[in-house]
Tab-separated table of C-alpha atoms in Angstrom:
chain	number	residue	atom	x	y	z
A	1	ALA	CA	98.531	16.468	56.127
A	2	MET	CA	102.142	17.947	54.985
A	3	ALA	CA	102.225	18.804	51.144
A	4	GLY	CA	103.537	16.618	48.943
A	5	CYS	CA	103.531	13.672	50.794
A	6	GLY	CA	101.611	11.241	48.295
A	7	TRP	CA	103.999	8.937	49.253
A	8	ALA	CA	102.913	8.516	52.658
A	9	ARG	CA	99.779	7.112	51.394
A	10	ALA	CA	97.881	3.230	51.447
A	11	VAL	CA	100.899	1.848	53.621
A	12	ARG	CA	100.067	-1.321	55.682
A	13	GLY	CA	103.774	-2.182	56.484
A	14	LEU	CA	107.206	-0.512	57.199
A	15	LEU	CA	110.790	-2.109	56.759
A	16	LEU	CA	113.328	-0.134	58.488
A	17	ASP	CA	116.975	-0.339	58.069
A	18	VAL	CA	118.879	-0.482	61.658
A	19	SER	CA	122.053	0.725	61.730
A	20	GLY	CA	122.127	4.568	60.436
A	21	VAL	CA	118.505	5.018	60.893
A	22	LEU	CA	117.753	3.532	64.711
A	23	TYR	CA	121.282	3.713	65.836
A	24	ASP	CA	124.881	4.320	65.128
A	25	SER	CA	126.847	1.786	65.919
A	26	GLY	CA	130.691	1.991	67.729
A	27	ALA	CA	133.092	0.180	69.870
A	28	ASP	CA	131.338	1.460	72.854
A	29	GLY	CA	127.798	-0.449	71.661
A	30	GLY	CA	126.774	2.622	69.919
A	31	VAL	CA	124.094	4.934	70.431
A	32	PRO	CA	120.550	5.540	69.420
A	33	ILE	CA	119.668	8.091	66.974
A	34	ALA	CA	117.307	10.603	68.668
A	35	GLY	CA	113.550	10.016	68.207
A	36	SER	CA	114.112	6.499	66.886
A	37	ALA	CA	112.733	4.385	69.861
A	38	GLU	CA	109.794	6.422	70.442
A	39	ALA	CA	108.951	6.585	66.420
A	40	VAL	CA	109.312	2.426	66.572
A	41	ARG	CA	106.828	2.500	69.594
A	42	ARG	CA	104.523	4.692	67.558
A	43	ILE	CA	104.519	2.317	64.794
A	44	LYS	CA	103.610	-0.402	66.795
A	45	ALA	CA	100.835	1.370	68.405
A	46	SER	CA	99.555	2.622	64.965
A	47	GLY	CA	99.025	-0.867	64.050
A	48	LEU	CA	101.256	-0.976	61.120
A	49	LYS	CA	103.236	-3.505	60.493
A	50	LEU	CA	107.105	-3.623	61.310
A	51	GLN	CA	110.008	-5.379	59.891
A	52	LEU	CA	113.641	-4.476	60.072
A	53	CYS	CA	115.569	-5.288	56.968
A	54	THR	CA	119.366	-5.326	57.761
A	55	ASN	CA	122.769	-6.241	56.113
A	56	GLU	CA	124.289	-6.315	59.899
A	57	THR	CA	126.543	-9.344	59.843
A	58	GLN	CA	129.018	-8.625	63.349
A	59	ALA	CA	126.247	-10.188	65.648
A	60	THR	CA	123.815	-12.832	65.741
A	61	ARG	CA	120.069	-12.125	65.331
A	62	GLU	CA	119.495	-12.539	69.191
A	63	ASN	CA	122.458	-10.682	70.423
A	64	PHE	CA	121.737	-7.852	68.005
A	65	VAL	CA	118.649	-7.865	69.191
A	66	ARG	CA	119.610	-8.000	73.006
A	67	LYS	CA	121.806	-5.192	72.116
A	68	LEU	CA	118.695	-2.704	70.670
A	69	ARG	CA	116.407	-3.915	73.377
A	70	ALA	CA	118.987	-2.819	75.762
A	71	MET	CA	119.029	0.739	73.555
A	72	GLY	CA	115.117	0.934	74.562
A	73	PHE	CA	113.983	-0.332	70.920
A	74	ASP	CA	110.716	-2.621	71.335
A	75	ILE	CA	112.183	-5.433	68.683
A	76	SER	CA	112.153	-9.312	68.576
A	77	VAL	CA	113.987	-11.479	66.773
A	78	ALA	CA	111.034	-12.609	64.501
A	79	GLU	CA	110.974	-9.193	63.089
A	80	VAL	CA	114.597	-8.926	61.907
A	81	THR	CA	115.633	-10.284	58.560
A	82	ALA	CA	119.292	-10.401	58.222
A	83	PRO	CA	121.892	-11.903	55.656
A	84	ALA	CA	123.493	-14.759	57.858
A	85	PRO	CA	120.167	-17.089	58.185
A	86	ALA	CA	119.212	-16.259	54.494
A	87	ALA	CA	122.544	-17.349	53.616
A	88	CYS	CA	122.426	-20.637	55.519
A	89	ARG	CA	119.020	-21.510	53.732
A	90	LEU	CA	120.869	-21.171	50.515
A	91	LEU	CA	123.837	-23.111	51.530
A	92	LYS	CA	121.561	-26.017	52.439
A	93	GLU	CA	119.448	-25.643	49.402
A	94	ARG	CA	122.594	-25.955	47.572
A	95	GLY	CA	124.730	-28.283	49.206
A	96	LEU	CA	127.423	-25.814	49.512
A	97	ARG	CA	130.079	-25.901	52.464
A	98	PRO	CA	131.272	-22.985	53.184
A	99	HIS	CA	134.605	-21.356	54.130
A	100	LEU	CA	133.596	-18.306	56.717
A	101	LEU	CA	135.647	-15.029	56.543
A	102	VAL	CA	133.248	-13.335	58.714
A	103	HIS	CA	133.297	-11.394	62.484
A	104	ASP	CA	134.272	-14.239	65.423
A	105	ASP	CA	130.726	-13.290	66.599
A	106	LEU	CA	128.626	-14.511	64.023
A	107	ILE	CA	130.106	-17.866	63.707
A	108	PRO	CA	126.856	-19.278	66.094
A	109	GLU	CA	124.712	-18.194	62.852
A	110	PHE	CA	126.120	-21.453	61.403
A	111	ALA	CA	126.521	-23.840	63.684
A	112	GLU	CA	124.128	-26.277	61.879
A	113	ILE	CA	125.966	-25.778	58.578
A	114	ASP	CA	128.801	-28.777	57.140
A	115	LYS	CA	131.912	-26.919	56.949
A	116	THR	CA	134.129	-29.861	56.253
A	117	ASN	CA	136.055	-29.506	52.614
A	118	PRO	CA	134.765	-26.301	51.556
A	119	ASN	CA	133.353	-25.509	48.023
A	120	CYS	CA	132.520	-21.965	48.546
A	121	VAL	CA	133.523	-18.775	50.450
A	122	VAL	CA	131.322	-16.863	52.400
A	123	LEU	CA	132.348	-13.468	53.182
A	124	GLY	CA	130.664	-10.995	55.931
A	125	ASP	CA	131.426	-7.716	57.551
A	126	ALA	CA	134.656	-8.900	58.998
A	127	ALA	CA	136.171	-5.942	60.332
A	128	GLU	CA	139.134	-6.722	62.432
A	129	ASN	CA	139.201	-10.647	60.824
A	130	PHE	CA	140.066	-8.566	57.510
A	131	THR	CA	143.426	-9.541	57.479
A	132	TYR	CA	145.705	-9.863	54.544
A	133	ALA	CA	146.105	-13.604	55.465
A	134	ASN	CA	142.511	-14.118	56.187
A	135	LEU	CA	141.797	-12.531	52.627
A	136	ASN	CA	144.412	-14.329	50.862
A	137	GLU	CA	143.237	-17.714	52.470
A	138	ALA	CA	139.876	-16.996	51.064
A	139	PHE	CA	141.440	-15.981	47.411
A	140	ARG	CA	143.153	-19.425	47.382
A	141	LEU	CA	140.246	-21.334	48.264
A	142	LEU	CA	138.485	-19.829	45.311
A	143	VAL	CA	141.098	-19.551	42.768
A	144	GLY	CA	141.583	-23.457	43.632
A	145	MET	CA	138.081	-24.274	42.738
A	146	GLU	CA	136.619	-25.502	39.372
A	147	LYS	CA	133.955	-23.725	39.740
A	148	PRO	CA	134.071	-20.490	42.427
A	149	VAL	CA	131.320	-19.493	44.717
A	150	LEU	CA	131.404	-16.370	46.583
A	151	ILE	CA	128.898	-15.378	48.655
A	152	SER	CA	129.040	-12.025	49.926
A	153	LEU	CA	126.647	-11.054	52.815
A	154	GLY	CA	125.907	-7.587	51.453
A	155	LYS	CA	128.092	-5.548	48.904
A	156	GLY	CA	127.683	-1.869	50.869
A	157	ARG	CA	130.853	0.613	50.803
A	158	TYR	CA	131.209	1.733	54.052
A	159	TYR	CA	129.157	2.412	57.353
A	160	LYS	CA	129.261	5.228	59.850
A	161	GLU	CA	130.104	4.094	63.616
A	162	THR	CA	130.124	6.572	66.334
A	163	ASP	CA	133.894	7.571	65.345
A	164	GLY	CA	133.371	7.728	61.787
A	165	LEU	CA	133.297	5.929	58.556
A	166	LYS	CA	134.168	2.322	58.674
A	167	LEU	CA	135.109	-0.080	55.266
A	168	ASP	CA	132.295	-2.201	55.028
A	169	VAL	CA	131.952	-6.076	53.361
A	170	GLY	CA	131.545	-4.719	49.636
A	171	ALA	CA	135.070	-3.276	49.383
A	172	TYR	CA	136.434	-6.969	50.196
A	173	MET	CA	134.186	-8.569	47.990
A	174	LYS	CA	135.209	-6.351	44.916
A	175	ALA	CA	138.558	-7.278	46.279
A	176	LEU	CA	138.273	-11.025	45.905
A	177	GLU	CA	136.126	-10.980	42.674
A	178	TYR	CA	138.940	-8.801	41.088
A	179	ALA	CA	141.510	-10.958	42.175
A	180	CYS	CA	139.214	-14.131	41.194
A	181	ASP	CA	137.741	-12.754	37.960
A	182	ILE	CA	134.374	-14.129	39.245
A	183	GLN	CA	131.316	-12.480	40.320
A	184	ALA	CA	130.176	-12.797	44.088
A	185	GLU	CA	126.017	-13.757	45.059
A	186	VAL	CA	125.038	-11.154	47.145
A	187	VAL	CA	122.587	-11.954	50.224
A	188	GLY	CA	121.307	-9.073	51.336
A	189	LYS	CA	120.263	-5.548	50.590
A	190	PRO	CA	120.308	-4.375	47.559
A	191	ALA	CA	119.240	-8.285	46.470
A	192	LYS	CA	115.834	-8.627	45.465
A	193	ARG	CA	115.093	-11.853	46.817
A	194	PHE	CA	116.264	-10.585	50.262
A	195	PHE	CA	113.948	-7.961	50.406
A	196	GLU	CA	111.050	-10.312	48.911
A	197	SER	CA	111.837	-12.522	51.927
A	198	ALA	CA	111.716	-9.252	54.269
A	199	LEU	CA	107.922	-8.608	52.302
A	200	ALA	CA	106.979	-11.706	52.828
A	201	GLU	CA	108.212	-11.933	56.914
A	202	LEU	CA	105.907	-8.261	56.962
A	203	GLY	CA	103.177	-9.747	55.469
A	204	VAL	CA	102.421	-6.812	53.014
A	205	PRO	CA	102.873	-6.620	49.294
A	206	PRO	CA	105.577	-3.963	47.696
A	207	GLU	CA	103.369	-1.375	46.634
A	208	GLN	CA	101.807	-0.984	50.550
A	209	ALA	CA	105.228	-1.191	52.138
A	210	ILE	CA	107.718	1.782	52.449
A	211	MET	CA	111.565	1.388	52.932
A	212	ILE	CA	113.501	3.762	55.051
A	213	GLY	CA	116.753	3.620	54.895
A	214	ASP	CA	120.545	5.719	54.981
A	215	ASP	CA	121.888	3.684	52.355
A	216	ILE	CA	121.005	5.142	48.981
A	217	VAL	CA	121.988	2.535	47.001
A	218	SER	CA	121.622	-0.726	49.086
A	219	ASP	CA	118.372	0.650	51.060
A	220	VAL	CA	116.674	2.986	48.756
A	221	GLY	CA	117.747	1.906	45.369
A	222	GLY	CA	116.896	-1.852	46.664
A	223	ALA	CA	113.779	-1.499	47.884
A	224	GLN	CA	112.501	0.841	44.773
A	225	GLN	CA	113.565	-1.991	42.341
A	226	CYS	CA	111.119	-4.266	44.221
A	227	GLY	CA	108.316	-1.927	43.892
A	228	MET	CA	108.368	-0.438	47.478
A	229	ARG	CA	108.623	3.574	48.028
A	230	ALA	CA	111.831	4.106	49.951
A	231	LEU	CA	113.018	7.061	51.762
A	232	GLN	CA	116.410	8.252	52.308
A	233	VAL	CA	117.017	9.635	56.159
A	234	ARG	CA	119.361	12.422	56.347
A	235	THR	CA	121.050	10.042	59.456
A	236	GLY	CA	123.691	7.775	59.328
A	237	LYS	CA	126.245	7.381	56.711
A	238	TYR	CA	123.728	10.017	54.322
A	239	ARG	CA	125.877	12.597	52.870
A	240	PRO	CA	124.470	15.894	51.013
A	241	CYS	CA	126.265	14.427	47.693
A	242	ASP	CA	123.785	11.717	48.411
A	243	GLU	CA	120.803	13.597	46.935
A	244	ASN	CA	122.298	13.891	43.444
A	245	HIS	CA	122.818	10.582	42.991
A	246	PRO	CA	122.875	10.064	39.384
A	247	GLU	CA	120.639	6.393	39.319
A	248	VAL	CA	118.508	6.595	42.600
A	249	LYS	CA	116.054	9.200	43.189
A	250	PRO	CA	114.219	8.017	46.871
A	251	ASP	CA	110.318	8.996	46.919
A	252	ALA	CA	111.381	11.627	49.647
A	253	TYR	CA	114.181	12.577	51.808
A	254	VAL	CA	113.525	12.830	55.860
A	255	ASN	CA	115.449	14.306	58.351
A	256	ASN	CA	115.284	10.903	60.497
A	257	LEU	CA	113.010	7.979	61.182
A	258	ALA	CA	110.927	10.309	63.592
A	259	GLU	CA	109.944	12.591	60.844
A	260	ALA	CA	109.041	10.197	58.525
A	261	VAL	CA	106.771	8.615	61.117
A	262	ASP	CA	104.757	11.788	61.876
A	263	ILE	CA	104.264	12.044	58.402
A	264	ILE	CA	103.044	8.658	57.750
A	265	LEU	CA	100.738	8.330	60.756
A	266	GLN	CA	98.923	11.821	59.825
A	267	GLN	CA	98.047	9.968	56.510
A	268	LEU	CA	96.381	7.029	58.084
């Protein structure tokens, strides 16, 4: 085995971030990252458990999985932990009726939820729907509530598409927090509850799981706060400055998912 790979021992399951680890998204549907589809096949063949833990909110899980399968990834809907279904559970538990500021393609995830006379705002990665008018409408609803509730599906700053970096939901979440003088509730990474539900679906305790992601704060930091080991890949939105992050130190850096899987499988 390779030297200095103590982090790879006693693993029973892997949580994988998707965008920036399996593929780079883009207007054309995106492109798989070299070696990633094969790495997923090898994980499954090895008997390790696998769960995708994504903050993806531009598509329903069904359409997201369809796209991944078309790129050669052997993944089922049950293997994807995503913010929208988690948000729906929370809305139902708390009797919340959302005003949705999300991507058009995500709307079907909220089909079963009462949206009349909203008493909260749900914010997702709305992309082109992040217009001034739409943000202002969300602001006016929140500022008019006695107890404003803003639920954000993730809090990422930016992500990488094939044609460059794109502003993510976190930037707009901060704008609404600032305007309304409130704190959003985050559903998705790095929220502890979200990682815990992904681990529950994986069926593995945190000390036997490794998270692999391209986001130093949401993926690596969030997973480590849950007691997991976490690896930073040098693909996706990774930038060399991530290696000097003041708060988060990954258990290891790997060039890509394929390299991580090589090292983990050698330890089995």
